[in-house]
CSV table of C-alpha atoms and ligand atoms in Angstrom, one decimal:
chain,number,residue,atom,x,y,z
A,1,MET,CA,11.0,-13.0,-15.3
A,2,THR,CA,8.6,-10.1,-15.0
A,3,ARG,CA,9.2,-7.8,-12.0
A,4,VAL,CA,6.8,-6.6,-9.3
A,5,PHE,CA,7.4,-3.7,-6.9
A,6,SER,CA,5.2,-2.2,-4.2
A,7,GLY,CA,5.6,-0.5,-0.8
A,8,VAL,CA,3.9,0.2,2.4
A,9,GLN,CA,4.5,3.2,4.7
A,10,PRO,CA,5.6,2.6,8.3
A,11,THR,CA,3.0,5.1,9.6
A,12,GLY,CA,0.2,4.3,12.0
A,13,ASP,CA,-1.1,0.7,12.2
A,14,ILE,CA,-1.4,-1.5,9.2
A,15,HIS,CA,-5.1,-2.1,8.6
A,16,ILE,CA,-7.2,-4.6,6.8
A,17,GLY,CA,-7.7,-2.1,3.9
A,18,ASN,CA,-3.9,-2.1,3.3
A,19,TYR,CA,-3.9,-5.9,3.5
A,20,LEU,CA,-6.9,-6.8,1.4
A,21,GLY,CA,-6.3,-3.9,-1.1
A,22,ALA,CA,-2.7,-4.5,-1.7
A,23,MET,CA,-0.5,-6.7,0.6
A,24,LYS,CA,-2.5,-9.9,0.2
A,25,HIS,CA,-1.8,-9.7,-3.5
A,26,PHE,CA,1.9,-9.4,-2.9
A,27,VAL,CA,1.8,-13.0,-1.6
A,28,ASP,CA,-0.1,-14.3,-4.6
A,29,LEU,CA,2.4,-12.7,-7.0
A,30,GLN,CA,5.6,-14.0,-5.4
A,31,ASP,CA,5.6,-17.4,-7.2
A,32,ALA,CA,5.2,-16.1,-10.7
A,33,HIS,CA,7.3,-12.9,-10.6
A,34,GLU,CA,10.5,-11.5,-9.3
A,35,CYS,CA,9.2,-9.4,-6.4
A,36,PHE,CA,10.5,-6.4,-4.5
A,37,PHE,CA,8.5,-5.2,-1.5
A,38,CYS,CA,9.7,-2.2,0.4
A,39,VAL,CA,9.0,-0.4,3.7
A,40,VAL,CA,8.8,3.1,2.4
A,41,ASP,CA,10.2,5.0,5.4
A,42,LEU,CA,11.2,8.1,3.3
A,43,HIS,CA,7.6,8.5,2.3
A,44,ALA,CA,6.6,8.5,6.0
A,45,LEU,CA,8.8,11.6,6.5
A,46,THR,CA,6.5,13.7,4.4
A,47,ILE,CA,4.5,14.2,7.6
A,48,PRO,CA,6.2,14.7,11.0
A,49,GLN,CA,7.3,11.5,12.7
A,50,ASP,CA,8.7,10.6,16.1
A,51,PRO,CA,12.1,9.0,15.2
A,52,ASP,CA,11.8,6.2,17.7
A,53,VAL,CA,8.2,5.4,16.6
A,54,LEU,CA,9.3,5.4,12.9
A,55,ARG,CA,12.1,3.0,13.6
A,56,ARG,CA,9.8,0.7,15.5
A,57,LYS,CA,7.1,0.9,12.9
A,58,THR,CA,9.6,0.1,10.1
A,59,ILE,CA,10.5,-3.2,11.8
A,60,GLU,CA,6.8,-3.9,12.4
A,61,VAL,CA,5.8,-3.5,8.7
A,62,ALA,CA,8.7,-5.8,7.8
A,63,GLY,CA,7.5,-8.3,10.3
A,64,ILE,CA,4.0,-8.1,8.9
A,65,TYR,CA,5.4,-8.7,5.4
A,66,LEU,CA,6.9,-12.0,6.7
A,67,ALA,CA,3.7,-12.8,8.7
A,68,ILE,CA,1.4,-12.5,5.8
A,69,GLY,CA,3.5,-15.1,3.9
A,70,LEU,CA,6.1,-13.3,1.9
A,71,ASN,CA,9.1,-15.6,1.6
A,72,PRO,CA,12.5,-13.8,1.8
A,73,THR,CA,14.2,-16.5,-0.2
A,74,LYS,CA,12.0,-15.8,-3.2
A,75,THR,CA,11.2,-12.1,-2.6
A,76,THR,CA,13.3,-9.1,-1.9
A,77,LEU,CA,12.2,-7.3,1.3
A,78,PHE,CA,14.0,-4.1,2.2
A,79,VAL,CA,13.7,-0.6,3.7
A,80,GLN,CA,13.6,2.3,1.2
A,81,SER,CA,16.2,4.5,3.0
A,82,HIS,CA,18.7,1.6,3.0
A,83,VAL,CA,19.1,2.0,-0.7
A,84,PRO,CA,20.3,5.5,-1.4
A,85,ALA,CA,19.5,5.3,-5.2
A,86,HIS,CA,15.8,5.9,-4.4
A,87,SER,CA,16.5,9.5,-3.1
A,88,GLU,CA,19.0,10.1,-5.9
A,89,LEU,CA,16.7,9.0,-8.7
A,90,SER,CA,13.9,11.0,-7.1
A,91,TRP,CA,15.8,14.2,-7.6
A,92,LEU,CA,16.5,13.5,-11.2
A,93,LEU,CA,12.8,12.7,-11.9
A,94,GLU,CA,11.7,15.9,-10.1
A,95,CYS,CA,13.7,17.8,-12.7
A,96,ILE,CA,11.6,16.3,-15.5
A,97,THR,CA,8.2,16.5,-13.7
A,98,TYR,CA,6.0,19.6,-14.1
A,99,PHE,CA,4.8,21.7,-11.1
A,100,GLY,CA,1.2,21.5,-12.6
A,101,GLU,CA,1.3,17.7,-12.6
A,102,LEU,CA,2.2,17.4,-8.9
A,103,SER,CA,-0.4,20.1,-8.1
A,104,ARG,CA,-3.1,18.0,-9.6
A,105,MET,CA,-2.4,15.0,-7.3
A,106,THR,CA,-5.6,14.5,-5.2
A,107,GLN,CA,-3.7,12.8,-2.3
A,108,PHE,CA,-1.6,16.0,-2.0
A,109,LYS,CA,-4.7,18.2,-2.1
A,110,ASP,CA,-6.4,16.0,0.6
A,111,LYS,CA,-3.4,15.8,2.9
A,112,SER,CA,-2.5,19.4,2.7
A,113,ALA,CA,-6.0,20.9,2.9
A,114,GLY,CA,-6.4,23.3,5.7
A,115,LYS,CA,-2.8,22.9,6.9
A,116,GLU,CA,-0.5,25.9,7.2
A,117,ASN,CA,2.9,24.1,7.2
A,118,VAL,CA,3.0,21.5,4.4
A,119,SER,CA,6.4,20.0,3.6
A,120,VAL,CA,7.8,20.1,0.1
A,121,GLY,CA,8.3,16.4,0.5
A,122,LEU,CA,4.6,15.8,0.6
A,123,PHE,CA,4.3,17.7,-2.7
A,124,THR,CA,7.1,15.8,-4.5
A,125,TYR,CA,6.2,12.4,-2.9
A,126,PRO,CA,4.9,11.1,-6.3
A,127,ASP,CA,8.4,11.5,-7.8
A,128,LEU,CA,10.0,9.4,-5.0
A,129,MET,CA,7.3,6.8,-5.6
A,130,ALA,CA,8.1,6.9,-9.4
A,131,ALA,CA,11.8,6.4,-8.5
A,132,ASP,CA,11.0,3.4,-6.2
A,133,ILE,CA,9.2,1.7,-9.1
A,134,LEU,CA,11.4,2.6,-12.0
A,135,LEU,CA,14.6,1.6,-10.4
A,136,TYR,CA,13.7,-2.1,-10.6
A,137,ASP,CA,12.5,-2.2,-14.2
A,138,THR,CA,9.1,-3.0,-12.7
A,139,ASN,CA,6.4,-4.5,-14.9
A,140,TYR,CA,3.5,-4.6,-12.4
A,141,VAL,CA,2.7,-2.6,-9.3
A,142,PRO,CA,0.0,-4.1,-7.0
A,143,VAL,CA,-1.7,-1.2,-5.1
A,144,GLY,CA,-5.1,0.0,-3.8
A,145,ALA,CA,-7.3,2.3,-5.9
A,146,ASP,CA,-6.0,5.4,-4.0
A,147,GLN,CA,-2.6,5.0,-5.7
A,148,LYS,CA,-4.0,4.9,-9.3
A,149,GLN,CA,-3.3,8.6,-10.0
A,150,HIS,CA,0.3,8.3,-8.7
A,151,LEU,CA,0.8,5.2,-11.0
A,152,GLU,CA,-0.4,7.2,-14.0
A,153,LEU,CA,2.1,9.9,-13.2
A,154,THR,CA,4.9,7.3,-12.9
A,155,ARG,CA,4.0,6.0,-16.4
A,156,ASP,CA,3.9,9.6,-17.8
A,157,ILE,CA,7.4,10.3,-16.3
A,158,ALA,CA,8.8,7.1,-17.6
A,159,GLN,CA,7.5,7.7,-21.1
A,160,ARG,CA,8.7,11.3,-21.0
A,161,PHE,CA,12.2,10.2,-20.0
A,162,ASN,CA,12.3,7.6,-22.7
A,163,ASN,CA,11.2,10.0,-25.3
A,164,ARG,CA,13.7,12.7,-24.2
A,165,PHE,CA,16.8,10.5,-23.4
A,166,GLY,CA,16.2,7.2,-25.3
A,167,GLU,CA,14.7,3.9,-24.1
A,168,THR,CA,15.6,3.5,-20.5
A,169,PHE,CA,12.7,2.7,-18.2
A,170,VAL,CA,10.1,-0.1,-18.3
A,171,VAL,CA,6.7,1.6,-18.2
A,172,PRO,CA,4.9,-0.1,-15.3
A,173,GLU,CA,1.3,-1.3,-15.2
A,174,PRO,CA,-0.8,-0.9,-12.0
A,175,LEU,CA,-2.5,-4.1,-10.6
A,176,ILE,CA,-5.7,-2.9,-8.9
A,177,SER,CA,-8.1,-5.7,-7.9
A,178,GLU,CA,-11.8,-5.5,-8.9
A,179,VAL,CA,-13.1,-6.1,-5.4
A,180,GLY,CA,-11.4,-4.7,-2.3
A,181,ALA,CA,-9.2,-2.1,-3.9
A,182,ARG,CA,-10.9,0.6,-1.7
A,183,ILE,CA,-12.0,-0.7,1.7
A,184,MET,CA,-14.0,2.0,3.5
A,185,SER,CA,-14.0,3.2,7.1
A,186,LEU,CA,-16.3,1.3,9.4
A,187,SER,CA,-17.4,4.4,11.1
A,188,ASP,CA,-17.6,6.8,8.1
A,189,PRO,CA,-18.1,4.5,5.1
A,190,GLU,CA,-18.0,7.5,2.6
A,191,LYS,CA,-14.3,7.7,3.4
A,192,LYS,CA,-11.5,5.1,2.8
A,193,MET,CA,-10.2,3.1,5.7
A,194,SER,CA,-7.0,5.0,6.6
A,195,LYS,CA,-4.1,4.8,9.0
A,196,SER,CA,-4.1,8.5,9.6
A,197,ALA,CA,-7.8,8.9,10.5
A,198,GLU,CA,-8.1,9.9,14.1
A,199,ASP,CA,-11.2,7.7,14.6
A,200,GLU,CA,-9.7,4.3,15.7
A,201,VAL,CA,-13.0,2.4,15.4
A,202,GLY,CA,-13.1,3.1,11.6
A,203,ARG,CA,-10.3,0.7,10.9
A,204,ILE,CA,-9.4,-2.9,11.8
A,205,ASN,CA,-5.7,-3.1,12.4
A,206,LEU,CA,-3.9,-6.4,11.5
A,207,LEU,CA,-2.7,-6.7,15.1
A,208,ASP,CA,-6.1,-5.9,16.7
A,209,THR,CA,-7.2,-8.5,19.3
A,210,PRO,CA,-10.3,-10.7,18.5
A,211,GLU,CA,-12.4,-8.7,21.0
A,212,ILE,CA,-11.6,-5.4,19.4
A,213,VAL,CA,-12.2,-6.7,15.9
A,214,LYS,CA,-15.7,-8.0,17.0
A,215,LYS,CA,-16.5,-4.7,18.7
A,216,LYS,CA,-15.5,-2.6,15.7
A,217,ILE,CA,-17.5,-4.8,13.2
A,218,MET,CA,-20.6,-5.0,15.4
A,219,ARG,CA,-20.5,-1.2,15.7
A,220,ALA,CA,-20.0,-0.6,12.0
A,221,VAL,CA,-22.2,2.1,10.6
A,222,THR,CA,-24.9,0.8,8.2
A,223,ASP,CA,-28.3,2.2,7.3
A,224,SER,CA,-31.9,2.0,8.6
A,225,GLU,CA,-33.2,-0.3,5.8
A,226,ASN,CA,-33.2,-4.0,6.4
A,227,SER,CA,-32.7,-5.5,3.0
A,228,ILE,CA,-29.2,-6.7,2.0
A,229,TYR,CA,-27.9,-5.7,-1.4
A,230,TYR,CA,-24.7,-4.1,-2.8
A,231,ASP,CA,-25.0,-0.4,-3.7
A,232,PRO,CA,-22.0,1.7,-2.6
A,233,ASP,CA,-23.8,5.0,-3.3
A,234,LYS,CA,-27.1,4.2,-1.4
A,235,LYS,CA,-25.7,1.8,1.1
A,236,PRO,CA,-22.0,2.5,1.6
A,237,GLY,CA,-21.7,0.9,5.0
A,238,LEU,CA,-23.4,-2.4,4.1
A,239,SER,CA,-21.7,-2.6,0.7
A,240,ASN,CA,-18.3,-2.3,2.6
A,241,LEU,CA,-19.2,-5.2,4.8
A,242,LEU,CA,-20.2,-7.3,1.8
A,243,THR,CA,-16.9,-6.4,0.2
A,244,LEU,CA,-14.9,-7.4,3.3
A,245,MET,CA,-16.8,-10.7,3.4
A,246,SER,CA,-16.3,-11.3,-0.3
A,247,VAL,CA,-12.5,-10.7,-0.4
A,248,GLN,CA,-11.9,-12.8,2.7
A,249,THR,CA,-14.0,-15.8,1.7
A,250,GLY,CA,-13.5,-15.7,-2.1
A,251,ARG,CA,-17.3,-15.8,-2.6
A,252,SER,CA,-19.0,-13.3,-4.9
A,253,ILE,CA,-20.8,-10.3,-3.4
A,254,GLU,CA,-24.1,-11.3,-5.0
A,255,GLU,CA,-23.9,-14.8,-3.5
A,256,ILE,CA,-23.3,-13.4,0.0
A,257,ALA,CA,-26.0,-10.7,-0.3
A,258,ALA,CA,-28.5,-13.4,-1.4
A,259,ASP,CA,-27.5,-15.6,1.5
A,260,TYR,CA,-28.0,-12.9,4.2
A,261,ASP,CA,-31.0,-11.1,2.7
A,262,GLY,CA,-33.9,-11.1,5.1
A,263,LYS,CA,-31.8,-12.3,8.0
A,264,GLY,CA,-30.8,-8.9,9.3
A,265,TYR,CA,-27.5,-7.0,9.4
A,266,GLY,CA,-26.6,-8.5,12.8
A,267,LEU,CA,-26.0,-11.9,11.5
A,268,LEU,CA,-23.8,-10.7,8.6
A,269,LYS,CA,-21.8,-8.6,11.1
A,270,LYS,CA,-21.4,-11.6,13.5
A,271,ASP,CA,-20.2,-13.9,10.7
A,272,LEU,CA,-17.9,-11.2,9.2
A,273,ALA,CA,-16.3,-10.7,12.6
A,274,GLU,CA,-15.6,-14.4,12.9
A,275,VAL,CA,-14.1,-14.6,9.4
A,276,THR,CA,-12.0,-11.5,10.1
A,277,VAL,CA,-10.7,-12.8,13.4
A,278,ASN,CA,-9.6,-16.0,11.6
A,279,THR,CA,-7.8,-14.1,8.9
A,280,LEU,CA,-6.0,-12.0,11.5
A,281,LYS,CA,-5.2,-15.0,13.7
A,282,GLU,CA,-3.1,-16.7,11.1
A,283,ILE,CA,-1.1,-13.5,10.5
A,284,GLN,CA,-0.7,-12.7,14.2
A,285,ASP,CA,0.4,-16.2,15.1
A,286,LYS,CA,3.3,-15.8,12.7
A,287,TYR,CA,4.0,-12.2,13.5
A,288,TYR,CA,4.4,-12.8,17.3
A,289,GLY,CA,6.7,-15.8,16.5
A,290,LEU,CA,9.3,-13.6,14.8
A,291,SER,CA,12.4,-12.1,16.4
A,292,GLN,CA,13.7,-8.6,15.8
A,293,ASP,CA,17.0,-10.1,14.8
A,294,GLU,CA,15.4,-12.3,12.2
A,295,ILE,CA,13.5,-9.4,10.7
A,296,LYS,CA,16.6,-7.2,10.6
A,297,ARG,CA,18.6,-10.0,8.9
A,298,VAL,CA,16.0,-10.3,6.2
A,299,LEU,CA,16.0,-6.5,5.6
A,300,SER,CA,19.8,-6.4,5.5
A,301,ASP,CA,20.0,-9.2,2.8
A,302,GLY,CA,17.1,-7.5,0.9
A,303,ALA,CA,18.8,-4.1,0.9
A,304,ALA,CA,22.0,-5.7,-0.5
A,305,ARG,CA,20.1,-7.4,-3.3
A,306,ALA,CA,18.0,-4.3,-4.1
A,307,GLU,CA,21.0,-2.0,-4.1
A,308,THR,CA,22.8,-4.0,-6.9
A,309,ILE,CA,19.9,-3.6,-9.2
A,310,ALA,CA,18.9,0.0,-8.2
A,311,THR,CA,22.5,1.3,-8.6
A,312,LYS,CA,22.8,-0.1,-12.1
A,313,THR,CA,19.6,1.7,-13.2
A,314,LEU,CA,20.6,4.9,-11.5
A,315,GLN,CA,24.0,4.9,-13.2
A,316,LYS,CA,22.3,4.4,-16.6
A,317,VAL,CA,20.0,7.3,-15.9
A,318,GLN,CA,22.8,9.6,-14.8
A,319,GLN,CA,24.8,8.7,-17.9
A,320,LYS,CA,21.8,9.5,-20.2
A,321,MET,CA,21.2,12.8,-18.4
A,322,GLY,CA,24.8,13.9,-18.9
A,323,LEU,CA,26.1,13.4,-15.3
A,324,ARG,CA,28.8,10.9,-16.0
A,325,TYR,CA,31.8,11.1,-18.2
B,401,AQP,N1,-8.7,1.7,2.4
B,401,AQP,C1,-7.9,1.0,1.6
B,401,AQP,N2,-8.4,0.1,0.8
B,401,AQP,C2,-7.6,-0.7,-0.1
B,401,AQP,N3,-6.3,-0.4,-0.2
B,401,AQP,C3,-5.7,0.5,0.6
B,401,AQP,N4,-4.5,1.0,0.7
B,401,AQP,C4,-4.5,2.0,1.6
B,401,AQP,N5,-5.7,2.2,2.1
B,401,AQP,C5,-6.5,1.3,1.5
B,401,AQP,C6,-3.3,0.5,0.0
B,401,AQP,O1,-2.4,0.0,0.9
B,401,AQP,C7,-1.1,0.1,0.4
B,401,AQP,C8,-0.2,0.6,1.4
B,401,AQP,O2,-0.6,1.9,1.8
B,401,AQP,P1,0.4,3.0,2.2
B,401,AQP,O3,1.1,2.6,3.5
B,401,AQP,O4,1.4,3.3,1.1
B,401,AQP,O5,-0.3,4.3,2.5
B,401,AQP,P2,-1.7,5.0,2.2
B,401,AQP,O6,-2.2,4.7,0.9
B,401,AQP,O7,-1.5,6.4,2.5
B,401,AQP,O8,-2.5,4.2,3.3
B,401,AQP,P3,-3.4,4.7,4.4
B,401,AQP,O9,-3.6,3.6,5.3
B,401,AQP,O10,-4.7,5.3,3.9
B,401,AQP,O11,-2.6,5.8,5.1
B,401,AQP,P4,-2.9,7.4,5.3
B,401,AQP,O12,-3.9,7.4,6.4
B,401,AQP,O13,-1.6,8.0,5.6
B,401,AQP,O14,-3.5,7.9,4.0
B,401,AQP,C9,-1.2,1.0,-0.9
B,401,AQP,O15,-1.1,0.1,-2.0
B,401,AQP,C10,-2.6,1.6,-0.8
B,401,AQP,O16,-3.1,1.8,-2.1
């Protein structure tokens, strides 16, 4: 069976961009593949975290995994730091990654820009991500468009290792959806919707109340024209709303634009708010019905399953690199 791996950081609030760009696809993939979905808490440490908040958010992300429909009897759900092989393989991969490669990562450039104290972890983060993926002989990695460059680096590292030490790693393919892979901020639609953006109204969190969702969508920045058509360069705000409508309803952007053209932006926003509230309601109903103990049990079982596979891969890599007798 082909393998799928992906992860979500327990930082900030999980938003509809994370869901529509990546997490929703996790659910679609779990029937046809052997899936591993991780709460990547070690990645979260690349920027300062309050320890209690990090612990709470780790359980929250795992709860959201269950609430969106991931089934722990089919899919392995676990926390990255509970499987030590992730950190160990990361170091080994750092030793075959070039400084120039990591320096070219746009996410590092964006997140470090203008900051005086940037952690080394933020710089080497793509190696930890490569380790996450390569430990499980992963064939497919469902992610949003912002992770494309990291995935390309993972492929380069896997191929380099295989060329240098002999066939070891499966070279993974990214799965990036055509529509919805880059959901934009509602308040600044030139930028992607992001957990770390200070502007709360730019993102719809999966656990936002219906009132807040409606308010955020009705206030979404659009443009002063009145005609409805998709053009992310000329009309980024409106195009983002059409995208949100399309990925949630399964209707094409063209069809939606034709439906609303001439009827004003207000109606589109009102209907989108309703659709979004319904999407979130289903998730929230399940989320608030889960107990902490239930979530922790799933994570503990998942870590045990993940560890068996990850340790085998790590030992193979250590052997090839000359670390074992
Ligand atoms: N705006 C987005 N549109 C579509 N997909 C997105 N993803 C993130 N933002 C969008 C995808 O969500 C998955 C989980 O993301 P993550 O937790 O690993 O962290 P991230 O990419 O750093 O997400 P954020 O929310 O944007 O956080 P910050 O603010 O810290 O940068 C990934 O598959 C990601 O591609």
